Short mmCIF file of C-alpha atoms and ligand atoms in Angstrom, two decimals:
data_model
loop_
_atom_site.label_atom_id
_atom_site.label_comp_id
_atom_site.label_asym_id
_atom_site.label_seq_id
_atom_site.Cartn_x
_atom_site.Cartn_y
_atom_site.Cartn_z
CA UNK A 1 86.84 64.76 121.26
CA UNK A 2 88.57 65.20 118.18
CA UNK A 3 92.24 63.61 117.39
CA UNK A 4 94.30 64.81 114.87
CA UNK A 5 96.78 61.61 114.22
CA UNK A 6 99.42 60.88 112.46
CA UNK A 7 100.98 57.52 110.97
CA UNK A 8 104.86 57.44 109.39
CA UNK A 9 106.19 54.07 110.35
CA UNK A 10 107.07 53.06 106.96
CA UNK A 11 106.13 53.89 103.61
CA UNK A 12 102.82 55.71 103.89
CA UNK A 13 102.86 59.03 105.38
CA UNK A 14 98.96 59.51 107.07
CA UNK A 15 97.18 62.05 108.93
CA UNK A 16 94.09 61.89 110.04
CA UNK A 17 90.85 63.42 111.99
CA UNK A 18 89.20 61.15 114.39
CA UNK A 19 86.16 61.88 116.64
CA UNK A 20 85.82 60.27 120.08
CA UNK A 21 87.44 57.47 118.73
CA UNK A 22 85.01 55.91 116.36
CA UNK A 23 84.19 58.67 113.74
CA UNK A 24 86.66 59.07 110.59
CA UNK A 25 86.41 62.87 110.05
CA UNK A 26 88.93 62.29 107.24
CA UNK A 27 91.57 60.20 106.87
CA UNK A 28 94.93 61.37 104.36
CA UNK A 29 97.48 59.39 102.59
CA UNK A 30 99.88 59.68 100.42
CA UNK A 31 101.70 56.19 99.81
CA UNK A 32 105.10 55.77 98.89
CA UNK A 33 105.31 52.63 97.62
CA UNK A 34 105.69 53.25 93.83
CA UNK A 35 108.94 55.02 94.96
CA UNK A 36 110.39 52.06 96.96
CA UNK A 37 109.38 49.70 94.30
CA UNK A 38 112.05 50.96 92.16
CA UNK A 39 114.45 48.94 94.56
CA UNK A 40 112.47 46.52 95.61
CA UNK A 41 111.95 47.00 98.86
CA UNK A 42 111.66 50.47 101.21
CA UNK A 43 114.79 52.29 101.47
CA UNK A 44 114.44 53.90 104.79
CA UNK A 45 116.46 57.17 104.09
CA UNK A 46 114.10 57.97 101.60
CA UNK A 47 111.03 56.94 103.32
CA UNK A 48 112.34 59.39 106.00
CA UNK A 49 112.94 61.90 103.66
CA UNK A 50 109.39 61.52 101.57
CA UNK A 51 107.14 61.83 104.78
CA UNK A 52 109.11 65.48 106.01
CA UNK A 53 107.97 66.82 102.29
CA UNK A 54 104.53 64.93 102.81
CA UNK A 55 103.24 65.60 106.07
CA UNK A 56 102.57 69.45 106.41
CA UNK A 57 100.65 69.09 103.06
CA UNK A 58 98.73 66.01 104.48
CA UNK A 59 97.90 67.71 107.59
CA UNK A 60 96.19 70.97 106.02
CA UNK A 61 94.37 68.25 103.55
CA UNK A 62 93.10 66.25 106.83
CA UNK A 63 91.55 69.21 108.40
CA UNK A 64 90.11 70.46 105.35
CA UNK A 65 88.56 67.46 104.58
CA UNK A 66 87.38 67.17 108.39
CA UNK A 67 85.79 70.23 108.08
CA UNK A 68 87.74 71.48 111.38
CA UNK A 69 90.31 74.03 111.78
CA UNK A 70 93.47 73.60 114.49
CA UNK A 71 91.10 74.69 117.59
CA UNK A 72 88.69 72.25 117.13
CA UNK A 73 91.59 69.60 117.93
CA UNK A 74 92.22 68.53 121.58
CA UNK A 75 94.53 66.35 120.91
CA UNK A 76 97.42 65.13 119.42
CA UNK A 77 98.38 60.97 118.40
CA UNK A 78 100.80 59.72 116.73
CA UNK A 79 102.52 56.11 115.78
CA UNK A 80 105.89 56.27 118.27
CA UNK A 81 106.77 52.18 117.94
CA UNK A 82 107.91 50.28 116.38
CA UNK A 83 108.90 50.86 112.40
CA UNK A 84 111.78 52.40 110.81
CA UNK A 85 113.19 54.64 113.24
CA UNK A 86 114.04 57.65 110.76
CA UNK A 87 110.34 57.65 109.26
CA UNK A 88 108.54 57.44 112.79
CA UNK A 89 110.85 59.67 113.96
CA UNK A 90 109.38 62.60 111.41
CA UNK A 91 105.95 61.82 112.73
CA UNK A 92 106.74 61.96 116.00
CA UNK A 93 108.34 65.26 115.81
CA UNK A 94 105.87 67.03 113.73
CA UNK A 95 103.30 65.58 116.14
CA UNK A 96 104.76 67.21 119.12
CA UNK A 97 105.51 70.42 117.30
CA UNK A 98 101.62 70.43 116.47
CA UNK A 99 100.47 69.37 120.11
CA UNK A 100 103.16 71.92 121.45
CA UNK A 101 101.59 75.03 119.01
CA UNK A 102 97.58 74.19 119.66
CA UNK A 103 98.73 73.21 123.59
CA UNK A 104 96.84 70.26 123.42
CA UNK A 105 97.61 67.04 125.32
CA UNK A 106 99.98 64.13 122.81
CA UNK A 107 99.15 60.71 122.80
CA UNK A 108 101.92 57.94 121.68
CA UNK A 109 100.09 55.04 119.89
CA UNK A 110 101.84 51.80 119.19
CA UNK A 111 101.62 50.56 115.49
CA UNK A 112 100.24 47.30 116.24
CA UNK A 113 97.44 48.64 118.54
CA UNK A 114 96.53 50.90 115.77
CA UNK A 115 95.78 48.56 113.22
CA UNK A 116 93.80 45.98 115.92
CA UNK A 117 91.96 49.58 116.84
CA UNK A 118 91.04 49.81 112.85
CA UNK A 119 88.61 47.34 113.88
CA UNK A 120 86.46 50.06 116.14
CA UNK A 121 86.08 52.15 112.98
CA UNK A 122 84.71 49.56 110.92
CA UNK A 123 82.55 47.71 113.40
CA UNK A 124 81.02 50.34 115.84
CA UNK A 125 79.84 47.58 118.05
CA UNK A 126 82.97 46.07 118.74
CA UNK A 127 84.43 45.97 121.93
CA UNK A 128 87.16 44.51 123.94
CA UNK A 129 87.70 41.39 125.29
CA UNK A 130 88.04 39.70 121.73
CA UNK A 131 91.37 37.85 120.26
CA UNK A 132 93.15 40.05 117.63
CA UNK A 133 95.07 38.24 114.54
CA UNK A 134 97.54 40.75 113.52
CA UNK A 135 99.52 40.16 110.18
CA UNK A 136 101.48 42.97 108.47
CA UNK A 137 104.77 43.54 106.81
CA UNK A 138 106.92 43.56 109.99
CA UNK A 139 104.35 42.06 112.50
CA UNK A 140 102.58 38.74 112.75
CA UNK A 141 100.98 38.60 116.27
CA UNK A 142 98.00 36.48 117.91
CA UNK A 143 96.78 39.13 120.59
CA UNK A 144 94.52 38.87 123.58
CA UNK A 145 92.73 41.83 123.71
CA UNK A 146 91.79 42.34 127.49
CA UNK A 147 90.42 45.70 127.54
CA UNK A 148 91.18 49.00 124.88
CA UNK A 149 94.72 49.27 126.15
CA UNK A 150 95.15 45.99 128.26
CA UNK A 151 96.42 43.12 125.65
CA UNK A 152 98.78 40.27 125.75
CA UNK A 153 100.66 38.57 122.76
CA UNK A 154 99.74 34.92 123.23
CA UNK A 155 101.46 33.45 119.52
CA UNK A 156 103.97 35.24 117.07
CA UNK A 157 106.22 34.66 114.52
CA UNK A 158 109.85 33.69 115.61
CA UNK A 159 111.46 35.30 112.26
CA UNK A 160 110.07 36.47 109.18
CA UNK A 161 106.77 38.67 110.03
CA UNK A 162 103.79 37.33 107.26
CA UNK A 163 103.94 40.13 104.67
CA UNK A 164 107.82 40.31 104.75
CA UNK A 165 107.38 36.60 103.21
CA UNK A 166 104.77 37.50 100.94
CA UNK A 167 107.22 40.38 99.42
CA UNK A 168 110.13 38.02 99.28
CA UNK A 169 108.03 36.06 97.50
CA UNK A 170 106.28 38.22 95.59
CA UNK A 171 109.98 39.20 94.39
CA UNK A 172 111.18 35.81 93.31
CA UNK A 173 108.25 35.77 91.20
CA UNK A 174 109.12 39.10 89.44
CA UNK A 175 106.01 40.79 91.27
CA UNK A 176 106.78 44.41 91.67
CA UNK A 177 106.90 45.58 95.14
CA UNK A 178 104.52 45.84 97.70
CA UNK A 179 104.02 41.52 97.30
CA UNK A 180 101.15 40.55 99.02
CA UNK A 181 98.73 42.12 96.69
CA UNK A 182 99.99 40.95 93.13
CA UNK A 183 100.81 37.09 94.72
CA UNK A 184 96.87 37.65 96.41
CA UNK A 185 95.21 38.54 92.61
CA UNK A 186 97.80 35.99 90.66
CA UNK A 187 96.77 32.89 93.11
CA UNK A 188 93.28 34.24 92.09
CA UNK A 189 94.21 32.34 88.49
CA UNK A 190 94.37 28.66 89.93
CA UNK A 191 93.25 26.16 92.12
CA UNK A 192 97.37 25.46 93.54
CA UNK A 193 97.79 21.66 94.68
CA UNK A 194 101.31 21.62 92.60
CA UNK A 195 104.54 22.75 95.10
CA UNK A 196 104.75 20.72 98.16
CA UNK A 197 105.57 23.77 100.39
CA UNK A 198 107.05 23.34 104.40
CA UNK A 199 104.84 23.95 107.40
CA UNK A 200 106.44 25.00 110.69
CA UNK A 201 106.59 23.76 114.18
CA UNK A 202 107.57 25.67 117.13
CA UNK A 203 108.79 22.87 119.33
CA UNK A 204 107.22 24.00 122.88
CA UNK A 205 105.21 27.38 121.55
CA UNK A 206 102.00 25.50 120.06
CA UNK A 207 100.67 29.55 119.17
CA UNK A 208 104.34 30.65 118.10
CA UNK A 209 104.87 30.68 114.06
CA UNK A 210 107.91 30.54 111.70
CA UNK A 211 107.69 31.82 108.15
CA UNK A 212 111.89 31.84 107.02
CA UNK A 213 111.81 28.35 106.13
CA UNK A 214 108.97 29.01 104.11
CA UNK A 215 110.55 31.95 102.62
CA UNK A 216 113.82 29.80 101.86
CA UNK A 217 111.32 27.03 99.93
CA UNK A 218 110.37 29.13 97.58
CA UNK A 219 113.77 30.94 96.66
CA UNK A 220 114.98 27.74 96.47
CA UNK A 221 112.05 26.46 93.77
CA UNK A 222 112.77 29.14 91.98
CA UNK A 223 116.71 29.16 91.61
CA UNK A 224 116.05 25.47 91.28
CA UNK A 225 113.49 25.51 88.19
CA UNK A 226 115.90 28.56 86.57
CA UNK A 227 119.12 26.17 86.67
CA UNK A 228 117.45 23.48 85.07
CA UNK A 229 115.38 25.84 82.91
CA UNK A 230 112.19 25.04 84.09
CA UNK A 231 109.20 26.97 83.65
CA UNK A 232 107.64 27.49 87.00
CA UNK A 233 103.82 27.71 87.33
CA UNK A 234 103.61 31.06 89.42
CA UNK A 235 99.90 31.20 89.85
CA UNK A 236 99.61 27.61 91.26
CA UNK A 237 102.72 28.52 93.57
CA UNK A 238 101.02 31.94 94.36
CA UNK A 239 98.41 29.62 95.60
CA UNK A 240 100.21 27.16 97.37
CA UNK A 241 102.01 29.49 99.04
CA UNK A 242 99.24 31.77 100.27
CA UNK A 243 97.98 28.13 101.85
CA UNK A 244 101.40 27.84 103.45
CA UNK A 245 100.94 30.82 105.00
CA UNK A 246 96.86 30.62 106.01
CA UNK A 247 98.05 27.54 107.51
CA UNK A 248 100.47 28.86 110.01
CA UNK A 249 98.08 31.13 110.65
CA UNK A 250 94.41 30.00 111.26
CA UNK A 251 94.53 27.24 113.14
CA UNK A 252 96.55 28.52 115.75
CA UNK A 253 94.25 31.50 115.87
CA UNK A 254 91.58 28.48 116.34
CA UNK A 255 93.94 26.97 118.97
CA UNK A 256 94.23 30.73 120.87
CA UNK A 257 90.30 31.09 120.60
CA UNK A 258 89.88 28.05 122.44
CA UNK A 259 92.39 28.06 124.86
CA UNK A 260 91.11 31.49 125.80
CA UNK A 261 87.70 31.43 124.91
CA UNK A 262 86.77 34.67 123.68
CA UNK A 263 84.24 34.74 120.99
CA UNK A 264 84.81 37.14 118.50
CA UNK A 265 88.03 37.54 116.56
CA UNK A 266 89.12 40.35 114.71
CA UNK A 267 91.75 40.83 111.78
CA UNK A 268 94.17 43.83 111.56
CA UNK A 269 97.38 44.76 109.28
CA UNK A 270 97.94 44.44 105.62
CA UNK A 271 97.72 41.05 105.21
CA UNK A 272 94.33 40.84 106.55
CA UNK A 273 93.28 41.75 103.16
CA UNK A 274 94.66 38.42 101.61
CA UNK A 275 91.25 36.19 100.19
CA UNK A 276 92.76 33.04 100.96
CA UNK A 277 93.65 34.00 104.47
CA UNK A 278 89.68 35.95 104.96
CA UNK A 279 88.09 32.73 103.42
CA UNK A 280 90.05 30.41 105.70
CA UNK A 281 89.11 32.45 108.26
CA UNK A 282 85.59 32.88 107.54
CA UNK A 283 85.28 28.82 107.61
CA UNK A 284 86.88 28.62 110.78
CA UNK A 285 85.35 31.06 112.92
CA UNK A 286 81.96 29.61 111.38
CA UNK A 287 82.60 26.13 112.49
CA UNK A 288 83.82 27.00 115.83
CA UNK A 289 80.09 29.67 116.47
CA UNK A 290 82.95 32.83 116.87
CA UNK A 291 81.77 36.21 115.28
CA UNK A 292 84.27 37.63 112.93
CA UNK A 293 85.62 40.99 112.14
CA UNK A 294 87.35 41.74 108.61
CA UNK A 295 87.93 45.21 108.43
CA UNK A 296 87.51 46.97 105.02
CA UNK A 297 90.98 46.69 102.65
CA UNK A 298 91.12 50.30 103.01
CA UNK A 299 91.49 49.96 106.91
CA UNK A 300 93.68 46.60 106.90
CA UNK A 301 96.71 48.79 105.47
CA UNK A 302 98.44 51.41 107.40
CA UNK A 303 96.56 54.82 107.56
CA UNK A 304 96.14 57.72 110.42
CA UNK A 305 92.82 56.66 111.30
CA UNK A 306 93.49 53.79 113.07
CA UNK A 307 96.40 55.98 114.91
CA UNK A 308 93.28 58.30 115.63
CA UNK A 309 90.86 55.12 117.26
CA UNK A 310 93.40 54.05 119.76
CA UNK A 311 94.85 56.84 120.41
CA UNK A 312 91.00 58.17 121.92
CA UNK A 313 91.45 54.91 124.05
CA UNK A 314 94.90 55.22 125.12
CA UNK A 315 94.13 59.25 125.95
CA UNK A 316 90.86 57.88 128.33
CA UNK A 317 93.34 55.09 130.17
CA UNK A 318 95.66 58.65 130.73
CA UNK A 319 98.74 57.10 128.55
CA UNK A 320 99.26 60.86 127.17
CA UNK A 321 103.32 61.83 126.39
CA UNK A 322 105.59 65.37 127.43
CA UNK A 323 107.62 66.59 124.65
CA UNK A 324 110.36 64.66 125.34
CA UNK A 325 108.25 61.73 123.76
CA UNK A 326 110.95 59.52 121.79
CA UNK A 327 110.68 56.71 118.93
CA UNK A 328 110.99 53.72 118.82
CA UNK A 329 112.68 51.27 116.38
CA UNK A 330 110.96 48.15 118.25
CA UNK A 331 108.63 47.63 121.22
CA UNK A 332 106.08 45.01 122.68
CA UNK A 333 103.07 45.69 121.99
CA UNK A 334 102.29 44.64 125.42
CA UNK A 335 104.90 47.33 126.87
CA UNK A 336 103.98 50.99 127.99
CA UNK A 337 105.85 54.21 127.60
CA UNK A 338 107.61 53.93 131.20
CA UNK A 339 109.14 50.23 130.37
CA UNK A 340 110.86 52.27 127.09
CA UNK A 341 112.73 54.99 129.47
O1 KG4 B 1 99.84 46.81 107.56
P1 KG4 B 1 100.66 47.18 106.38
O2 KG4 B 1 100.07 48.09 105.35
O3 KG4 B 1 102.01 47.83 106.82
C1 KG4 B 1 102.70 47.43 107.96
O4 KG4 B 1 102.34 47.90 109.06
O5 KG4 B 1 103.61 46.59 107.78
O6 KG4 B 1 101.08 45.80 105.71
C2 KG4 B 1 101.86 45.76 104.55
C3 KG4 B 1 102.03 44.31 104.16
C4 KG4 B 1 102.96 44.14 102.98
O7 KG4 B 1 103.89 43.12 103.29
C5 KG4 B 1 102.02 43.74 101.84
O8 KG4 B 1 102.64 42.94 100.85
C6 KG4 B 1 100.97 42.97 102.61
O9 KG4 B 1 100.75 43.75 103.77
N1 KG4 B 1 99.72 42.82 101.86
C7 KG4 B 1 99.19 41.62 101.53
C8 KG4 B 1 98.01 41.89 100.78
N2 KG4 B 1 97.86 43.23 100.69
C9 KG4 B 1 98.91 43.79 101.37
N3 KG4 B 1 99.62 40.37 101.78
C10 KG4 B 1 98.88 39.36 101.29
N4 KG4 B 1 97.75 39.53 100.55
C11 KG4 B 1 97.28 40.77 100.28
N5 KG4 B 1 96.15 40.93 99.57
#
């Protein structure tokens, strides 16, 4: 079966060929993020505005590179929830104007299941039950993965999602925008051990993380060092702070592993590329005899591909859409399309 999908929750506008789930036929993306860097951060009007010039472009460049023409797809997916409303809503209406011209069936795929379903793509011998550690720029979610399309969200964050910290940081430090790579390659340059940064507690929610106070810290150390003009040591707080963050992270991904006791684990979302988070990870699952799965950097990001391997899954459990399909700003990952309506 093969699955033309489509991906425009924030700044990268992807479309993508995907056979029977597992099989990248091709996989097209054109990222925005030199654009929104300009201001910082994404600007959603324009995000909006760069995937409706972007995605007819993309989707003639995904079947050409597939090798397949529009009836050799029998089916449509696309990212419905959650992300910024005006850029999912252009994928979700070119997707149904696609599915509604080949009259093929359209599948909705949440965001977050995507990027846990990157995972099939890169391991072909994964499958569910397995705990899912998903960490992006607007998600940061510990997930129970009970079958393809049956999961439960047994930790998240209570504020700031992981990669929305890393930017913030990223921009106190002058990085350019997106964060979480520059602060990854500049805590490459030293050992940390200097900034005494905060760890949160969720009083009651041992699996529930916090990241603002974090966040806060490290504006703070920086206004701080400027008004007494202080020099601060960016690659050792680039370090420290990736710790910070690693730490919120993996042991409550250790606690969730035992307290379910699956035995694999799997990484998903942008921030699954970060090497202090996939060492500290590495370690862990090592000591406690779990197999781990660290997708590719290429498939830790957002891309259509991912959209493509759940949406095979999500078609199979019959979750397909009529063309009154709507997007979504927010939604559980946890929910279906009949809690939304
Ligand atoms: O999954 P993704 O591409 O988009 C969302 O669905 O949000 O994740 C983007 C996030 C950004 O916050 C970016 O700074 C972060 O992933 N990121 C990283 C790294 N590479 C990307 N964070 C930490 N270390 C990295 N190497």
């Amino acid at each position: 079966m093969n699955i033309l999908a489509f991906e425009s929750s924030c700044d990268e506008t992807a479309v993508a060929v995907v056979r029977d789930g597992r099989t990248v036929l091709s996989d097209a993306i054109l990222s925005q993020a030199d654009m929104h860097a300009l201001y910082g951060g994404v600007v959603p009007e324009i995000a909006s505005r760069k995937h409706v010039e972007a995605i007819t472009g993309l989707t003639d460049q995904a079947l050409r590179e597939a090798g397949v023409t529009k009836k050799d797809i029998d089916a449509v997916a696309v990212t419905y929830a959650p992300g910024l409303i005006g850029a999912v809503l252009v994928g979700v209406s070119f997707a149904k104007s696609v599915a509604y011209a080949l009259g093929v069936p359209l599948i909705p795929v949440h965001h977050i299941r995507g990027h846990i379903a990157a995972n099939y793509l890169a391991f072909p011998e994964l499958e569910p039950p397995f705990l899912a550690l998903a960490i992006s720029g607007g998600n940061t979610l510990i997930v129970d993965v009970r079958d393809y399309t049956d999961m439960a969200i047994l930790g998240a964050t209570r504020d700031d999602a992981a990669g929305e910290c890393f930017d913030k940081a990223a921009r106190v430090l002058g990085l350019p925008y997106p964060g979480g790579k520059p602060m990854d390659q500049l805590a490459q340059r030293s050992k940390g051990g200097k900034y005494v940064l905060p760890r949160a507690h969720v009083e009651d929610a041992p699996l529930d993380m916090s990241f603002s106070g974090l966040k806060t810290a490290v504006v703070n150390l920086a206004h701080n060092a400027q008004q007494k003009g202080e020099a601060l040591d960016a690659a050792a707080l680039a370090r420290d702070f990736a710790r910070a963050v690693s730490d919120e992270l993996v042991p409550r991904t250790v606690e969730a592993l035992r307290m379910t006791g699956r035995r694999k684990l799997a990484a998903a979302g942008g921030v699954a590329a970060n090497s202090v988070i996939r060492a500290d990870l590495e370690r862990a699952c090592a000591e406690e005899g779990v197999k781990l799965y660290l997708p590719p950097l290429k498939l830790c990001g957002d891309n259509g591909a991912m959209i493509g391997a759940q949406g095979y899954y999500e078609y199979m459990a019959g979750h397909t859409a009529l063309l009154d399909l709507n997007a979504y700003a927010t939604m559980e990952l946890s929910d279906s399309l009949e809690d939304m309506i």
